[in-house]
PDB file of C-alpha atoms in Angstrom:
ATOM      1  CA  UNK U   1       0.108  -0.131  -0.171  1.00 79.00           C
ATOM      2  CA  UNK U   2       2.722   2.368   1.026  1.00 75.00           C
ATOM      3  CA  UNK U   3       4.339   1.870  -2.181  1.00 74.00           C
ATOM      4  CA  UNK U   4       1.365   2.285  -4.129  1.00 79.00           C
ATOM      5  CA  UNK U   5       0.622   5.572  -2.382  1.00 76.00           C
ATOM      6  CA  UNK U   6       4.350   6.945  -3.299  1.00 70.00           C
ATOM      7  CA  UNK U   7       3.645   5.899  -6.502  1.00 71.00           C
ATOM      8  CA  UNK U   8       0.440   7.962  -6.851  1.00 83.00           C
ATOM      9  CA  UNK U   9       1.810  10.876  -5.261  1.00 75.00           C
ATOM     10  CA  UNK U  10       4.917  10.948  -7.816  1.00 72.00           C
ATOM     11  CA  UNK U  11       2.187  10.993 -10.527  1.00 77.00           C
ATOM     12  CA  UNK U  12       0.411  14.045  -8.780  1.00 78.00           C
ATOM     13  CA  UNK U  13       3.803  15.755  -8.600  1.00 74.00           C
ATOM     14  CA  UNK U  14       4.635  15.496 -12.173  1.00 70.00           C
ATOM     15  CA  UNK U  15       1.088  16.682 -13.145  1.00 78.00           C
ATOM     16  CA  UNK U  16       1.396  19.619 -10.803  1.00 72.00           C
ATOM     17  CA  UNK U  17       4.891  20.264 -12.564  1.00 67.00           C
ATOM     18  CA  UNK U  18       3.577  20.092 -16.110  1.00 69.00           C
ATOM     19  CA  UNK U  19       0.636  22.192 -15.293  1.00 70.00           C
ATOM     20  CA  UNK U  20       3.041  25.002 -13.516  1.00 66.00           C
ATOM     21  CA  UNK U  21       5.285  24.835 -16.563  1.00 61.00           C
ATOM     22  CA  UNK U  22       2.494  25.577 -19.039  1.00 62.00           C
ATOM     23  CA  UNK U  23       1.366  28.484 -16.791  1.00 61.00           C
ATOM     24  CA  UNK U  24      -1.681  26.860 -15.378  1.00 57.00           C
ATOM     25  CA  UNK U  25      -2.998  27.685 -11.742  1.00 54.00           C
ATOM     26  CA  UNK U  26      -2.312  24.689  -9.864  1.00 49.00           C
ATOM     27  CA  UNK U  27      -4.967  25.394  -7.094  1.00 51.00           C
ATOM     28  CA  UNK U  28      -7.505  26.149  -9.900  1.00 49.00           C
ATOM     29  CA  UNK U  29      -6.905  23.243 -11.695  1.00 46.00           C
ATOM     30  CA  UNK U  30      -7.127  20.827  -8.496  1.00 48.00           C
ATOM     31  CA  UNK U  31     -10.744  21.923  -8.141  1.00 49.00           C
ATOM     32  CA  UNK U  32     -11.435  20.387 -11.601  1.00 47.00           C
ATOM     33  CA  UNK U  33     -10.503  16.686 -10.462  1.00 48.00           C
ATOM     34  CA  UNK U  34     -10.779  14.551  -7.558  1.00 48.00           C
ATOM     35  CA  UNK U  35      -7.241  13.912  -5.928  1.00 46.00           C
ATOM     36  CA  UNK U  36      -5.760  10.346  -6.525  1.00 45.00           C
ATOM     37  CA  UNK U  37      -4.632  10.004  -3.027  1.00 45.00           C
ATOM     38  CA  UNK U  38      -5.706  11.232   0.430  1.00 48.00           C
ATOM     39  CA  UNK U  39      -4.953  14.886   1.171  1.00 48.00           C
ATOM     40  CA  UNK U  40      -1.342  15.807   2.149  1.00 49.00           C
ATOM     41  CA  UNK U  41      -0.586  18.463   4.790  1.00 49.00           C
ATOM     42  CA  UNK U  42       1.036  21.801   4.330  1.00 49.00           C
ATOM     43  CA  UNK U  43       4.648  20.473   4.664  1.00 46.00           C
ATOM     44  CA  UNK U  44       4.371  18.028   2.007  1.00 45.00           C
ATOM     45  CA  UNK U  45       2.587  20.475  -0.205  1.00 45.00           C
ATOM     46  CA  UNK U  46       5.313  22.991   0.179  1.00 46.00           C
ATOM     47  CA  UNK U  47       7.969  20.101  -0.674  1.00 42.00           C
ATOM     48  CA  UNK U  48       6.153  19.329  -4.039  1.00 43.00           C
ATOM     49  CA  UNK U  49       6.294  22.872  -4.980  1.00 41.00           C
ATOM     50  CA  UNK U  50       9.999  23.234  -3.941  1.00 43.00           C
ATOM     51  CA  UNK U  51      10.911  19.895  -5.855  1.00 41.00           C
ATOM     52  CA  UNK U  52       8.950  20.843  -8.965  1.00 43.00           C
ATOM     53  CA  UNK U  53      10.516  24.539  -9.044  1.00 44.00           C
ATOM     54  CA  UNK U  54      14.252  23.092  -8.496  1.00 43.00           C
ATOM     55  CA  UNK U  55      13.581  20.428 -11.423  1.00 44.00           C
ATOM     56  CA  UNK U  56      12.756  23.219 -13.858  1.00 47.00           C
ATOM     57  CA  UNK U  57      15.717  25.445 -13.134  1.00 44.00           C
ATOM     58  CA  UNK U  58      18.440  23.463 -14.864  1.00 45.00           C
ATOM     59  CA  UNK U  59      16.688  23.519 -18.097  1.00 44.00           C
ATOM     60  CA  UNK U  60      16.370  27.477 -17.915  1.00 42.00           C
ATOM     61  CA  UNK U  61      20.221  27.653 -17.207  1.00 43.00           C
ATOM     62  CA  UNK U  62      21.623  25.346 -19.899  1.00 40.00           C
ATOM     63  CA  UNK U  63      23.323  27.069 -22.697  1.00 46.00           C
ATOM     64  CA  UNK U  64      22.469  26.532 -26.118  1.00 49.00           C
ATOM     65  CA  UNK U  65      25.799  24.969 -26.825  1.00 46.00           C
ATOM     66  CA  UNK U  66      25.053  21.856 -24.853  1.00 57.00           C
ATOM     67  CA  UNK U  67      23.337  20.232 -27.670  1.00 77.00           C
ATOM     68  CA  UNK U  68      26.427  20.496 -29.791  1.00 83.00           C
ATOM     69  CA  UNK U  69      28.947  17.639 -30.262  1.00 88.00           C
ATOM     70  CA  UNK U  70      31.936  18.097 -27.817  1.00 92.00           C
ATOM     71  CA  UNK U  71      34.325  18.476 -30.154  1.00 93.00           C
ATOM     72  CA  UNK U  72      32.455  21.622 -31.749  1.00 94.00           C
ATOM     73  CA  UNK U  73      31.956  22.930 -28.191  1.00 94.00           C
ATOM     74  CA  UNK U  74      35.807  22.713 -27.273  1.00 95.00           C
ATOM     75  CA  UNK U  75      36.691  24.329 -30.643  1.00 96.00           C
ATOM     76  CA  UNK U  76      34.358  27.153 -30.000  1.00 94.00           C
ATOM     77  CA  UNK U  77      35.832  27.603 -26.672  1.00 95.00           C
ATOM     78  CA  UNK U  78      39.429  27.192 -27.992  1.00 95.00           C
ATOM     79  CA  UNK U  79      39.892  24.727 -25.292  1.00 95.00           C
ATOM     80  CA  UNK U  80      43.112  23.099 -26.433  1.00 95.00           C
ATOM     81  CA  UNK U  81      43.687  20.672 -23.320  1.00 94.00           C
ATOM     82  CA  UNK U  82      39.719  19.602 -23.701  1.00 95.00           C
ATOM     83  CA  UNK U  83      40.031  18.901 -27.268  1.00 96.00           C
ATOM     84  CA  UNK U  84      43.267  16.887 -26.543  1.00 95.00           C
ATOM     85  CA  UNK U  85      41.646  14.916 -23.989  1.00 94.00           C
ATOM     86  CA  UNK U  86      38.435  14.358 -25.989  1.00 96.00           C
ATOM     87  CA  UNK U  87      40.338  13.151 -28.902  1.00 96.00           C
ATOM     88  CA  UNK U  88      42.473  10.663 -26.897  1.00 93.00           C
ATOM     89  CA  UNK U  89      39.593   9.274 -25.292  1.00 93.00           C
ATOM     90  CA  UNK U  90      38.183   8.612 -28.570  1.00 94.00           C
ATOM     91  CA  UNK U  91      41.371   7.746 -30.842  1.00 91.00           C
ATOM     92  CA  UNK U  92      40.065   4.178 -31.610  1.00 91.00           C
ATOM     93  CA  UNK U  93      37.155   5.796 -33.382  1.00 94.00           C
ATOM     94  CA  UNK U  94      39.564   7.609 -35.892  1.00 93.00           C
ATOM     95  CA  UNK U  95      36.782   7.669 -38.734  1.00 94.00           C
ATOM     96  CA  UNK U  96      34.327   9.392 -36.456  1.00 95.00           C
ATOM     97  CA  UNK U  97      37.101  11.994 -35.246  1.00 95.00           C
ATOM     98  CA  UNK U  98      38.007  12.586 -39.110  1.00 95.00           C
ATOM     99  CA  UNK U  99      34.524  13.337 -40.109  1.00 94.00           C
ATOM    100  CA  UNK U 100      34.112  15.691 -36.782  1.00 96.00           C
ATOM    101  CA  UNK U 101      37.011  17.318 -35.826  1.00 96.00           C
ATOM    102  CA  UNK U 102      37.576  19.238 -39.435  1.00 96.00           C
ATOM    103  CA  UNK U 103      34.551  21.107 -39.295  1.00 95.00           C
ATOM    104  CA  UNK U 104      34.769  21.812 -35.632  1.00 96.00           C
ATOM    105  CA  UNK U 105      37.957  23.528 -35.878  1.00 96.00           C
ATOM    106  CA  UNK U 106      36.163  25.974 -38.359  1.00 93.00           C
ATOM    107  CA  UNK U 107      34.231  27.211 -35.435  1.00 94.00           C
ATOM    108  CA  UNK U 108      37.331  28.281 -33.555  1.00 94.00           C
ATOM    109  CA  UNK U 109      38.079  32.327 -33.373  1.00 93.00           C
ATOM    110  CA  UNK U 110      41.487  31.419 -34.566  1.00 94.00           C
ATOM    111  CA  UNK U 111      41.881  28.041 -36.143  1.00 95.00           C
ATOM    112  CA  UNK U 112      45.501  28.331 -37.019  1.00 95.00           C
ATOM    113  CA  UNK U 113      46.526  29.593 -33.422  1.00 96.00           C
ATOM    114  CA  UNK U 114      44.191  27.072 -31.728  1.00 96.00           C
ATOM    115  CA  UNK U 115      46.003  24.100 -33.561  1.00 97.00           C
ATOM    116  CA  UNK U 116      49.355  25.193 -32.703  1.00 95.00           C
ATOM    117  CA  UNK U 117      48.342  25.183 -29.042  1.00 95.00           C
ATOM    118  CA  UNK U 118      46.711  21.801 -29.254  1.00 95.00           C
ATOM    119  CA  UNK U 119      50.160  20.339 -30.736  1.00 93.00           C
ATOM    120  CA  UNK U 120      52.222  22.006 -27.888  1.00 90.00           C
ATOM    121  CA  UNK U 121      55.912  21.062 -27.864  1.00 88.00           C
ATOM    122  CA  UNK U 122      55.981  17.267 -27.969  1.00 83.00           C
ATOM    123  CA  UNK U 123      58.124  17.252 -31.026  1.00 85.00           C
ATOM    124  CA  UNK U 124      61.092  18.062 -28.908  1.00 86.00           C
ATOM    125  CA  UNK U 125      60.855  14.544 -27.102  1.00 82.00           C
ATOM    126  CA  UNK U 126      63.240  12.539 -28.611  1.00 81.00           C
ATOM    127  CA  UNK U 127      62.553   8.956 -29.904  1.00 77.00           C
ATOM    128  CA  UNK U 128      63.338   6.967 -26.643  1.00 74.00           C
ATOM    129  CA  UNK U 129      60.167   8.864 -25.142  1.00 70.00           C
ATOM    130  CA  UNK U 130      58.161   6.798 -27.641  1.00 66.00           C
ATOM    131  CA  UNK U 131      58.968   3.352 -26.775  1.00 65.00           C
ATOM    132  CA  UNK U 132      56.494   0.590 -27.214  1.00 70.00           C
ATOM    133  CA  UNK U 133      53.703   0.828 -24.712  1.00 71.00           C
ATOM    134  CA  UNK U 134      54.369   4.293 -23.941  1.00 74.00           C
ATOM    135  CA  UNK U 135      51.535   6.543 -23.117  1.00 73.00           C
ATOM    136  CA  UNK U 136      53.131   9.398 -25.222  1.00 80.00           C
ATOM    137  CA  UNK U 137      52.372   7.406 -28.451  1.00 83.00           C
ATOM    138  CA  UNK U 138      48.610   8.172 -28.124  1.00 86.00           C
ATOM    139  CA  UNK U 139      49.483  11.695 -27.249  1.00 87.00           C
ATOM    140  CA  UNK U 140      51.426  11.985 -30.426  1.00 89.00           C
ATOM    141  CA  UNK U 141      48.838  10.396 -32.496  1.00 91.00           C
ATOM    142  CA  UNK U 142      46.381  13.168 -31.127  1.00 94.00           C
ATOM    143  CA  UNK U 143      48.493  15.960 -32.269  1.00 94.00           C
ATOM    144  CA  UNK U 144      48.999  14.455 -36.156  1.00 95.00           C
ATOM    145  CA  UNK U 145      45.210  13.845 -36.157  1.00 96.00           C
ATOM    146  CA  UNK U 146      44.743  17.464 -35.281  1.00 97.00           C
ATOM    147  CA  UNK U 147      47.267  18.774 -37.852  1.00 97.00           C
ATOM    148  CA  UNK U 148      45.383  16.580 -40.414  1.00 97.00           C
ATOM    149  CA  UNK U 149      42.143  17.875 -39.735  1.00 97.00           C
ATOM    150  CA  UNK U 150      43.562  21.341 -39.937  1.00 96.00           C
ATOM    151  CA  UNK U 151      44.314  20.477 -43.751  1.00 95.00           C
ATOM    152  CA  UNK U 152      41.023  19.017 -44.203  1.00 95.00           C
ATOM    153  CA  UNK U 153      39.035  21.821 -42.640  1.00 93.00           C
ATOM    154  CA  UNK U 154      35.990  23.124 -44.890  1.00 87.00           C
ATOM    155  CA  UNK U 155      36.982  26.015 -47.126  1.00 73.00           C
ATOM    156  CA  UNK U 156      36.771  28.969 -45.060  1.00 54.00           C
ATOM    157  CA  UNK U 157      35.605  30.980 -47.760  1.00 49.00           C
ATOM    158  CA  UNK U 158      36.738  32.935 -50.559  1.00 47.00           C
ATOM    159  CA  UNK U 159      40.927  33.177 -50.337  1.00 49.00           C
ATOM    160  CA  UNK U 160      43.188  31.413 -48.213  1.00 63.00           C
ATOM    161  CA  UNK U 161      42.790  30.857 -44.464  1.00 75.00           C
ATOM    162  CA  UNK U 162      44.683  33.628 -42.821  1.00 83.00           C
ATOM    163  CA  UNK U 163      47.510  32.801 -40.490  1.00 91.00           C
ATOM    164  CA  UNK U 164      48.860  35.759 -38.285  1.00 93.00           C
ATOM    165  CA  UNK U 165      52.567  36.422 -38.662  1.00 93.00           C
ATOM    166  CA  UNK U 166      53.167  35.585 -35.341  1.00 95.00           C
ATOM    167  CA  UNK U 167      51.612  32.275 -35.591  1.00 95.00           C
ATOM    168  CA  UNK U 168      53.315  31.356 -38.691  1.00 95.00           C
ATOM    169  CA  UNK U 169      56.746  32.320 -37.044  1.00 96.00           C
ATOM    170  CA  UNK U 170      56.028  30.235 -34.103  1.00 95.00           C
ATOM    171  CA  UNK U 171      55.218  27.289 -36.450  1.00 96.00           C
ATOM    172  CA  UNK U 172      58.568  27.742 -38.337  1.00 96.00           C
ATOM    173  CA  UNK U 173      60.599  27.725 -35.175  1.00 96.00           C
ATOM    174  CA  UNK U 174      58.772  24.521 -34.318  1.00 95.00           C
ATOM    175  CA  UNK U 175      59.467  22.902 -37.821  1.00 96.00           C
ATOM    176  CA  UNK U 176      63.153  23.837 -37.583  1.00 96.00           C
ATOM    177  CA  UNK U 177      63.775  22.617 -33.820  1.00 95.00           C
ATOM    178  CA  UNK U 178      61.745  19.195 -34.940  1.00 95.00           C
ATOM    179  CA  UNK U 179      64.011  18.787 -38.208  1.00 96.00           C
ATOM    180  CA  UNK U 180      67.110  19.462 -35.690  1.00 95.00           C
ATOM    181  CA  UNK U 181      66.188  16.710 -33.353  1.00 94.00           C
ATOM    182  CA  UNK U 182      65.549  14.262 -36.190  1.00 94.00           C
ATOM    183  CA  UNK U 183      69.057  15.241 -37.697  1.00 95.00           C
ATOM    184  CA  UNK U 184      70.642  14.502 -34.591  1.00 93.00           C
ATOM    185  CA  UNK U 185      69.029  11.180 -34.177  1.00 93.00           C
ATOM    186  CA  UNK U 186      70.231  10.051 -37.716  1.00 93.00           C
ATOM    187  CA  UNK U 187      68.496  12.307 -40.059  1.00 95.00           C
ATOM    188  CA  UNK U 188      65.026  12.700 -41.989  1.00 95.00           C
ATOM    189  CA  UNK U 189      65.535   9.594 -44.159  1.00 95.00           C
ATOM    190  CA  UNK U 190      65.671   7.333 -41.144  1.00 93.00           C
ATOM    191  CA  UNK U 191      63.074   9.053 -39.024  1.00 92.00           C
ATOM    192  CA  UNK U 192      60.342   7.135 -37.199  1.00 90.00           C
ATOM    193  CA  UNK U 193      57.139   7.277 -39.418  1.00 91.00           C
ATOM    194  CA  UNK U 194      55.259   9.184 -36.862  1.00 90.00           C
ATOM    195  CA  UNK U 195      57.924  11.647 -36.471  1.00 92.00           C
ATOM    196  CA  UNK U 196      58.355  12.110 -40.152  1.00 94.00           C
ATOM    197  CA  UNK U 197      54.605  12.363 -40.628  1.00 95.00           C
ATOM    198  CA  UNK U 198      54.252  14.988 -37.980  1.00 95.00           C
ATOM    199  CA  UNK U 199      56.908  17.201 -39.322  1.00 96.00           C
ATOM    200  CA  UNK U 200      55.345  16.808 -42.995  1.00 97.00           C
ATOM    201  CA  UNK U 201      51.816  17.902 -41.775  1.00 97.00           C
ATOM    202  CA  UNK U 202      53.164  20.796 -39.729  1.00 97.00           C
ATOM    203  CA  UNK U 203      54.998  22.381 -42.672  1.00 96.00           C
ATOM    204  CA  UNK U 204      52.110  21.477 -44.688  1.00 95.00           C
ATOM    205  CA  UNK U 205      49.742  23.530 -42.438  1.00 95.00           C
ATOM    206  CA  UNK U 206      52.004  26.552 -41.947  1.00 96.00           C
ATOM    207  CA  UNK U 207      54.701  26.574 -44.436  1.00 94.00           C
ATOM    208  CA  UNK U 208      58.062  25.278 -45.599  1.00 94.00           C
ATOM    209  CA  UNK U 209      60.937  26.847 -43.888  1.00 95.00           C
ATOM    210  CA  UNK U 210      63.733  28.351 -46.033  1.00 92.00           C
ATOM    211  CA  UNK U 211      66.272  25.955 -44.672  1.00 91.00           C
ATOM    212  CA  UNK U 212      64.201  22.905 -45.713  1.00 94.00           C
ATOM    213  CA  UNK U 213      65.889  21.463 -48.993  1.00 93.00           C
ATOM    214  CA  UNK U 214      63.983  19.689 -51.691  1.00 91.00           C
ATOM    215  CA  UNK U 215      65.517  16.519 -50.552  1.00 94.00           C
ATOM    216  CA  UNK U 216      64.418  16.992 -47.038  1.00 95.00           C
ATOM    217  CA  UNK U 217      60.916  16.853 -48.429  1.00 95.00           C
ATOM    218  CA  UNK U 218      61.472  14.017 -50.438  1.00 94.00           C
ATOM    219  CA  UNK U 219      62.753  12.232 -47.222  1.00 96.00           C
ATOM    220  CA  UNK U 220      59.716  13.275 -45.075  1.00 96.00           C
ATOM    221  CA  UNK U 221      57.381  12.054 -47.963  1.00 95.00           C
ATOM    222  CA  UNK U 222      59.039   8.577 -48.214  1.00 95.00           C
ATOM    223  CA  UNK U 223      59.380   8.076 -44.468  1.00 95.00           C
ATOM    224  CA  UNK U 224      55.903   9.188 -43.377  1.00 95.00           C
ATOM    225  CA  UNK U 225      53.702   6.902 -45.157  1.00 93.00           C
ATOM    226  CA  UNK U 226      52.219   9.850 -47.142  1.00 92.00           C
ATOM    227  CA  UNK U 227      49.890   7.785 -49.269  1.00 93.00           C
ATOM    228  CA  UNK U 228      47.936   7.481 -45.956  1.00 94.00           C
ATOM    229  CA  UNK U 229      47.405  11.213 -45.608  1.00 95.00           C
ATOM    230  CA  UNK U 230      47.740  12.313 -49.460  1.00 93.00           C
ATOM    231  CA  UNK U 231      43.946  13.820 -49.278  1.00 93.00           C
ATOM    232  CA  UNK U 232      45.256  16.278 -46.498  1.00 94.00           C
ATOM    233  CA  UNK U 233      48.465  17.083 -48.211  1.00 94.00           C
ATOM    234  CA  UNK U 234      46.897  17.898 -51.510  1.00 92.00           C
ATOM    235  CA  UNK U 235      45.183  20.625 -49.796  1.00 92.00           C
ATOM    236  CA  UNK U 236      48.296  22.394 -48.254  1.00 92.00           C
ATOM    237  CA  UNK U 237      48.544  25.829 -49.885  1.00 90.00           C
ATOM    238  CA  UNK U 238      52.380  25.625 -49.198  1.00 91.00           C
ATOM    239  CA  UNK U 239      53.472  22.094 -50.137  1.00 88.00           C
ATOM    240  CA  UNK U 240      51.290  20.912 -53.006  1.00 82.00           C
ATOM    241  CA  UNK U 241      52.575  23.567 -55.497  1.00 83.00           C
ATOM    242  CA  UNK U 242      55.900  22.558 -54.683  1.00 84.00           C
ATOM    243  CA  UNK U 243      55.368  18.877 -55.589  1.00 79.00           C
ATOM    244  CA  UNK U 244      54.034  17.599 -58.961  1.00 71.00           C
TER     245      UNK U 244
END
């Protein structure tokens, strides 16, 4: 009996909440039908009203962006750490990410700057930091996916995507530092695929520094498994014009 009564009371509360949300006077509407359970005291009635009101408050404060995919929301906020965590948590669903992230990056206020913030300075860590089963491997995969997504980002409109000179300079310094490390580890021709691919994507996104020779580009293309990212490379405004 107690369980049944609680169930009936929950139904009444739901009805009262629905009427209140639609602007119907609960007291007036209660006269038009008989109560489903014995009358409750004032304390319980006050509790019902309080619960009904509190249950509606969150719906009024939820921002419009709550219905957007997580990737889009993080890009709009230019939350680089959040986007990295999101991609890392879904890295096994690469196909889904490659559909979502390029379009999401377009929503960032400054996509070029945001992407550079996302990749950080992982490229300064040597080959030994990426030994088998190292957690750093997935971190590097996240950075490469973001760079590839930047190249695949939908056309922002007429003309090329604007990259601020300060951002371009920072990317160039990163590329030079990356190349210097790889040269110290034996050269670009023997670089790990993930390293070569990352550097190739970086210069495809932001430009080829002047101290990169044609042979350097050829070595990166050979060692990076470029056939797997050829769709992104062909969209590069810097790399594509240099290679037939």
